[in-house]
Amino acid sequence: MRQLVGRVAALTITADLTPIDPADEHRIREPNRLTWCLVTGRWRPPELRWRHRDHIPNCTHQIVTEHRCTAEPTTLF
């Protein structure tokens, strides 16, 4: 999934849609690899939202991570 996240200073995020366990979030999250809430609903498209310290304790959404490519590039440019 690729989406602009934020209202003022938006980031373009590419996220892996496989949910992670909230207990593993502290291990997976890094300074350059963030975690996001994946908000879904019956009548709405999936949407990524910021996870921040005030939101995390009460969050009921699935947690996804920023995508990290593991394959070697196939071209030089």
XYZ file of N, CA, C and O in Angstrom, residues 1 39-41 43-47:
36
model
N 0.849 -1.175 0.000
C 0.000 0.000 0.000
C 0.888 1.229 0.000
O 1.865 1.283 0.737
N -6.175 1.535 9.280
C -7.587 1.730 9.587
C -8.403 1.198 8.414
O -8.180 1.582 7.270
N -9.302 0.296 8.719
C -10.158 -0.295 7.685
C -11.605 -0.232 8.156
O -11.883 -0.051 9.338
N -12.483 -0.384 7.242
C -13.906 -0.407 7.568
C -14.694 -0.950 6.394
O -14.180 -1.041 5.279
N -17.123 0.328 4.694
C -17.471 1.270 3.632
C -16.369 2.277 3.360
O -16.626 3.351 2.836
N -15.144 1.967 3.708
C -14.043 2.918 3.488
C -12.818 2.180 2.973
O -12.612 1.016 3.288
N -11.983 2.861 2.203
C -10.740 2.232 1.749
C -9.748 2.172 2.910
O -9.850 2.958 3.869
N -8.781 1.260 2.857
C -7.760 1.211 3.909
C -7.007 2.536 3.986
O -6.768 3.189 2.970
N -6.646 2.935 5.202
C -5.953 4.206 5.408
C -4.865 4.020 6.471
O -5.101 3.406 7.508
